[in-house]
Coordinates of C-alpha atoms and ligand atoms in Angstrom, one line a residue:
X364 CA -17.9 -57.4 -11.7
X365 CA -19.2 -54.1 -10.7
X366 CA -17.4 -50.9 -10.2
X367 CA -19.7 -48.2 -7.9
X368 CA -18.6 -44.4 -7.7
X369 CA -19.5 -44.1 -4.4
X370 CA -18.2 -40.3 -4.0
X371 CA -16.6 -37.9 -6.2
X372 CA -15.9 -34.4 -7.2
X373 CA -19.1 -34.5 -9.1
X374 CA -22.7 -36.5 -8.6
X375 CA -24.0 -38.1 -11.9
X376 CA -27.6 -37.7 -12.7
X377 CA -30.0 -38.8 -12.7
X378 CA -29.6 -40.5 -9.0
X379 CA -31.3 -41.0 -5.9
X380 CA -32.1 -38.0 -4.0
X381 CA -29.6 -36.8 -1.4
X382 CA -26.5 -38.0 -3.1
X383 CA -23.9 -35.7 -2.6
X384 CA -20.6 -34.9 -4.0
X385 CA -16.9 -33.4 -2.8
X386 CA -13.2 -32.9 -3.5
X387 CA -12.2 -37.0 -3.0
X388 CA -12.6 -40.2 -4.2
X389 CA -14.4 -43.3 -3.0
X390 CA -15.0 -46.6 -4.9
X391 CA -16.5 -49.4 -4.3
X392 CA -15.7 -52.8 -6.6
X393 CA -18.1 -55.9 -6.1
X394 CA -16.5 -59.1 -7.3
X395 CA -17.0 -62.4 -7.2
X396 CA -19.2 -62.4 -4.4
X397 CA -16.7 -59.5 -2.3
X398 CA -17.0 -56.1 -1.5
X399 CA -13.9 -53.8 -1.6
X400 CA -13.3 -50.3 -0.8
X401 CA -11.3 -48.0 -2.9
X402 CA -10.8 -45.1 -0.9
X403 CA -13.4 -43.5 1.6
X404 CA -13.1 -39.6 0.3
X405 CA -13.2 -36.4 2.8
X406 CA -15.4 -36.1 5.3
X407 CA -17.1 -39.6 6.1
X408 CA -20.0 -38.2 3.9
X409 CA -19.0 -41.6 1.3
X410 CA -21.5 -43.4 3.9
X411 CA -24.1 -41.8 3.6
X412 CA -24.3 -41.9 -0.3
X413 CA -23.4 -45.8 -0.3
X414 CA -26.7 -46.3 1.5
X415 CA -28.5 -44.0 -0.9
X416 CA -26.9 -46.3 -3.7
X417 CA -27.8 -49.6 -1.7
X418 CA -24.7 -50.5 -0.4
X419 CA -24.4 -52.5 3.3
X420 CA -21.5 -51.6 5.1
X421 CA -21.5 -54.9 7.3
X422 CA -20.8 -56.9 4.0
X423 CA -17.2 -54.6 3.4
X424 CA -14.4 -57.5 3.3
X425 CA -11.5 -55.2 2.7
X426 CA -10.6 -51.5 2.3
X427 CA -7.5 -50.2 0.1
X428 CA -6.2 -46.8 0.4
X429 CA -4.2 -44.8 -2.6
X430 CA -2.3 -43.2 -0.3
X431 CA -2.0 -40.5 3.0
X432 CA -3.8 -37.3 1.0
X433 CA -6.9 -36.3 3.1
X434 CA -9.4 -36.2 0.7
X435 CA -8.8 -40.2 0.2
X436 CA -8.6 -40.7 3.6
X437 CA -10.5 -38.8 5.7
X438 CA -13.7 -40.7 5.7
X439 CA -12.1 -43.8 6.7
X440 CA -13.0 -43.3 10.4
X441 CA -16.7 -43.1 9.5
X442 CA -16.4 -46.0 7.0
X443 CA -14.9 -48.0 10.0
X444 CA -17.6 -47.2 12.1
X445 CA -20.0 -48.2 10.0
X446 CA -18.2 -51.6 9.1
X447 CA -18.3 -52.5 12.7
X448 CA -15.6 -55.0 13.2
X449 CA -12.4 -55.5 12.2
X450 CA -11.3 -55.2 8.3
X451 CA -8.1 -55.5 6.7
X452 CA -6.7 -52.1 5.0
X453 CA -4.0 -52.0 2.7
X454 CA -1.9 -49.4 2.0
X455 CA 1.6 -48.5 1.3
X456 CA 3.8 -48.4 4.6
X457 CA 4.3 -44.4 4.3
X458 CA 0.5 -43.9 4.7
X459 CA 0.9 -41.8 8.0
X460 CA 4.3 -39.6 6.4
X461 CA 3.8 -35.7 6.9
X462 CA 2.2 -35.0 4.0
X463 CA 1.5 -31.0 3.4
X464 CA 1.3 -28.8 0.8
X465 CA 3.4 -25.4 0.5
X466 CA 1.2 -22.6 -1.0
X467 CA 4.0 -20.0 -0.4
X468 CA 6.9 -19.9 1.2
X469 CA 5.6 -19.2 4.9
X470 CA 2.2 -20.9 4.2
X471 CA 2.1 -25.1 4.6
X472 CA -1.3 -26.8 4.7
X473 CA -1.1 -30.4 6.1
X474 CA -3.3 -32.6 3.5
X475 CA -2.2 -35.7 5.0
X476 CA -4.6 -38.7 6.7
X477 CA -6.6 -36.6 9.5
X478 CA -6.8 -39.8 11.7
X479 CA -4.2 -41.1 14.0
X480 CA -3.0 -45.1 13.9
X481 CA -4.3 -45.8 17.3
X482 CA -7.9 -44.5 16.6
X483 CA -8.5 -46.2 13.7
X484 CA -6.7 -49.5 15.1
X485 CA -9.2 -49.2 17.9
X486 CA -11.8 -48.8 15.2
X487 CA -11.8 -52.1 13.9
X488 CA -8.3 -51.4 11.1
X489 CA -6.3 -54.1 10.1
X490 CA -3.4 -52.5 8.6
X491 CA -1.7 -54.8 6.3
X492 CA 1.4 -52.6 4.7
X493 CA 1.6 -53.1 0.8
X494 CA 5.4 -52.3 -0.3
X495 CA 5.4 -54.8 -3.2
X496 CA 2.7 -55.3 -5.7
X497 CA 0.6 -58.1 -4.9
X498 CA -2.6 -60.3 -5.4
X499 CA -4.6 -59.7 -2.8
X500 CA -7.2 -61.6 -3.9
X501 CA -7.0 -63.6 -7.0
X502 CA -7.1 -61.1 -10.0
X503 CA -7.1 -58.2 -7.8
X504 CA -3.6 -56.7 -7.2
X505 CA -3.0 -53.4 -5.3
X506 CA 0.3 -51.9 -7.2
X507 CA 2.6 -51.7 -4.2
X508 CA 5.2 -48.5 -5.2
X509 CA 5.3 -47.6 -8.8
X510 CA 8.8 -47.4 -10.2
X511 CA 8.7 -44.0 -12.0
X512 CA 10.1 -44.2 -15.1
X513 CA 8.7 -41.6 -17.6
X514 CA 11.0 -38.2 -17.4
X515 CA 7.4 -36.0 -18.0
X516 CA 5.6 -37.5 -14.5
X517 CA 7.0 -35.6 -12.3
X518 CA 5.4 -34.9 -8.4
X519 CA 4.3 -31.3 -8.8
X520 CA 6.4 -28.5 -7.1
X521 CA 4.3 -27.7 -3.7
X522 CA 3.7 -31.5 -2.5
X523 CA 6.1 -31.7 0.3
X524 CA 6.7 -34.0 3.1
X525 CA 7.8 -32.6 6.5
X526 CA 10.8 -33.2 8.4
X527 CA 13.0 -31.8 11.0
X528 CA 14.8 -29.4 8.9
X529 CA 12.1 -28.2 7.0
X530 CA 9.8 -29.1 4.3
X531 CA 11.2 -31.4 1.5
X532 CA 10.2 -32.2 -2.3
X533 CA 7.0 -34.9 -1.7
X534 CA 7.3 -37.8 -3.9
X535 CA 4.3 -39.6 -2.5
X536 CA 5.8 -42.9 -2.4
X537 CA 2.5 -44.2 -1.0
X538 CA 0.7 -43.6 -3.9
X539 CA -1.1 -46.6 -4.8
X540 CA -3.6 -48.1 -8.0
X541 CA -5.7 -51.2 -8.2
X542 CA -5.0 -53.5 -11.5
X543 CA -8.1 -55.9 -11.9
X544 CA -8.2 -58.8 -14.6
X545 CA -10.7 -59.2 -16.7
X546 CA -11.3 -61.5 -19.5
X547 CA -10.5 -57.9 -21.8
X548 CA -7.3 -56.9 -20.4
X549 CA -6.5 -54.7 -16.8
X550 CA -9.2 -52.3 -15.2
X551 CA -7.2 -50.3 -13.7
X552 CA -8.3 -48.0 -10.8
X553 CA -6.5 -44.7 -9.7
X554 CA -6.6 -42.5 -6.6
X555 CA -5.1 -39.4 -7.3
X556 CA -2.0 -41.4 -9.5
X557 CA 0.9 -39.2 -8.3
X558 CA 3.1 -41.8 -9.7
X559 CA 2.0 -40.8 -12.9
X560 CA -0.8 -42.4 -14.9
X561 CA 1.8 -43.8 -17.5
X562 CA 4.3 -45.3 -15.1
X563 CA 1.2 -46.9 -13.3
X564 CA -0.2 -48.0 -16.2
X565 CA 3.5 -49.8 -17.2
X566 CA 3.8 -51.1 -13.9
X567 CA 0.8 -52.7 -14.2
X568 CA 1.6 -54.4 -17.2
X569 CA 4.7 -55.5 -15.9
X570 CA 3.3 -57.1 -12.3
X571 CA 0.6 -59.2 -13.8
X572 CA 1.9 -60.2 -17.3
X573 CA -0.9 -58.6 -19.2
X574 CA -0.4 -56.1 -21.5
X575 CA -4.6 -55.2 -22.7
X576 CA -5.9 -52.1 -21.2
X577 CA -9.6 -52.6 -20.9
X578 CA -10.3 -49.1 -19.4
X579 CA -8.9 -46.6 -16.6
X580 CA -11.2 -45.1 -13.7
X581 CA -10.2 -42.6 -11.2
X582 CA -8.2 -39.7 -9.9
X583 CA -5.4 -38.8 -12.6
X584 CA -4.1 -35.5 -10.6
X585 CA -3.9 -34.5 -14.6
X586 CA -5.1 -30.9 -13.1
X587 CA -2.0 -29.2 -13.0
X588 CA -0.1 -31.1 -15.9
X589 CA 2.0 -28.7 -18.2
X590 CA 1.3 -28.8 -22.4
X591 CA 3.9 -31.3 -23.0
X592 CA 3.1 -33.5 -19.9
X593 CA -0.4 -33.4 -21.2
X594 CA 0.3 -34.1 -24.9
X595 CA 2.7 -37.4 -23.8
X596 CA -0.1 -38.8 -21.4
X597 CA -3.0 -38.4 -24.5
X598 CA -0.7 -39.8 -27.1
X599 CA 0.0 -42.8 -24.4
X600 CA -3.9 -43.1 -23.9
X601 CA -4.7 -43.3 -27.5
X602 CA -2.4 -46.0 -28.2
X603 CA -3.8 -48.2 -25.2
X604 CA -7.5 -48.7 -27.2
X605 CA -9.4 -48.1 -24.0
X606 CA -12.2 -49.0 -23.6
X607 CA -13.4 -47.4 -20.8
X608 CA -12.4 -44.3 -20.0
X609 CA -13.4 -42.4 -17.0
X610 CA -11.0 -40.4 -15.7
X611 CA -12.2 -38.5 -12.5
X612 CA -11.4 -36.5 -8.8
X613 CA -8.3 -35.1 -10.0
X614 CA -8.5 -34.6 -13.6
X615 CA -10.3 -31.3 -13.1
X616 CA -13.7 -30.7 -14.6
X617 CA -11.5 -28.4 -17.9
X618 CA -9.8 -31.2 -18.9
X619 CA -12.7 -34.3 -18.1
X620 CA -14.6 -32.4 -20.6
X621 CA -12.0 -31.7 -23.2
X622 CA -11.2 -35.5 -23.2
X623 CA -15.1 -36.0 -23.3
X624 CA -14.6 -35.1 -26.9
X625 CA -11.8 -36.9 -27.3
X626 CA -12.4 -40.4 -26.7
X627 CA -16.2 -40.0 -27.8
X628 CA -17.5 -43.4 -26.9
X629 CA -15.1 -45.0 -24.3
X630 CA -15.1 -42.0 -22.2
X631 CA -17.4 -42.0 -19.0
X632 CA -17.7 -39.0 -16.8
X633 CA -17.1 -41.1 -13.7
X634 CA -19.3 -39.1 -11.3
X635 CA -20.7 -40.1 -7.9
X636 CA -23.3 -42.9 -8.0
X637 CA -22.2 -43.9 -11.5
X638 CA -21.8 -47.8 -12.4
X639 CA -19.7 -49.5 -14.1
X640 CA -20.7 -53.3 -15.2
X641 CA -17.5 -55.2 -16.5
X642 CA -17.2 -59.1 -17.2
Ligands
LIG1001 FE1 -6.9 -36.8 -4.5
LIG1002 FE1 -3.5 -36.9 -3.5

């Protein structure tokens, strides 16, 4: 199996010429003989790089989305034009909610998809609505929603959804991970994990009956986590023996480093164009 950062907050180095990076996520996995999209980042500019990285759009079999946030989203038109005919996209039934984010009290930025239903429908989408975890191919589950169990993951204050009284707390129900097995436990692959990398990590364990952790790659929305959130999540980490470690996007380049350190040798950086080669 192979795991392809197509686009990221960062580019790794060194890689071909013209890769470029921005605030989103894109992922592509190649596995047993399919090609599935994680995510499509910001601004369409994911295509352009999975070229650069050797990547034909035409062979795409499927496209999973995290969740509604823009900078997972946004390039899903452009992917979709590139695929050229129709593709099955899962993702969690709230994908299209009102998702914004409240800076101050008179100031709301909508961050949700920047595509409406139709458009991408008439594109070529296939939208099959994931509530429940499931297979959807064999070792290859998309979570469904994550029960959230830890009292420390909470959806940061800001994230709301809105409705017709006003803006309300956001508790990005659509937020969605990918749980591969793998003949060394779960590879599991996070968006922006505003579930909470710990209940999504549990959850994981729970759906497919496995309890290994071979390694963790993506978005961990870590960025904004207070001391004692932080502390919990590490101490959860280090008990998990990860191999892999890669935690992207979200994290914030502060912490990506700091953790750098900390998990020495199972810790990638997880930056555009990097690959990663699991059996
Ligand atoms: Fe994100
Ligand atoms: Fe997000």
């Amino acid at each position: 199996m192979k795991i392809s950062i197509l686009l990221e907050n960062s580019v790794a180095t060194p890689r071909p010429l013209g890769l470029v990076a921005e605030h989103g996520l894109s992922i592509l996995i190649e596995r047993e003989g399919k090609k599935i999209l994680f995510d499509t980042g910001q601004t369409g500019k994911v295509v352009q790089n999975a070229v650069l990285l050797g990547v034909d759009w035409r062979e795409v079999e499927a496209i999973i989305l995290s969740h509604g946030h823009y900078d997972h989203t946004g390039g899903l038109r452009a992917v979709l034009e590139n695929i050229g005919r129709p593709v099955k996209v899962y993702a969690h039934p709230d994908l299209f909610s009102p998702h914004y984010y409240l800076a101050s009290e008179d100031k709301a930025f909508y961050i949700g998809i920047p595509h409406q239903q139709r458009l991408l429908e008439s594109l070529g989408a296939k939208f099959l609505w994931v509530r429940e975890a499931r297979e959807i191919f064999p070792g290859l589950w998309v979570s469904g929603e994550v029960p959230r169990k830890t009292p420390f993951e909470k959806v940061e204050r800001g994230m709301v959804l809105r409705t017709e009284t006003g803006f309300v707390q956001d508790e990005i129900r659509d937020d969605l991970s990918v749980f591969i097995q793998t003949e060394q436990g779960l590879l599991i692959l996070l968006g922006c994990a505003h579930a909470g990398p710990v209940n999504i990590i549990e959850h994981a364990r729970e759906v497919t009956g496995e309890s290994r952790i071979l390694g963790l790659i993506g978005g961990t929305h870590l960025v904004t986590a207070d001391q004692e959130r932080l502390k919990k999540t590490l101490e959860y980490f280090r008990s998990l023996d990860l191999k892999i470690l890669a935690p992207n996007h979200c994290t914030g380049f502060a912490l990506r480093s700091y953790l750098k350190d900390l998990f020495k040798e199972s810790f990638r950086w997880g930056g555009g164009g990097e690959v990663f080669e699991v059996s």
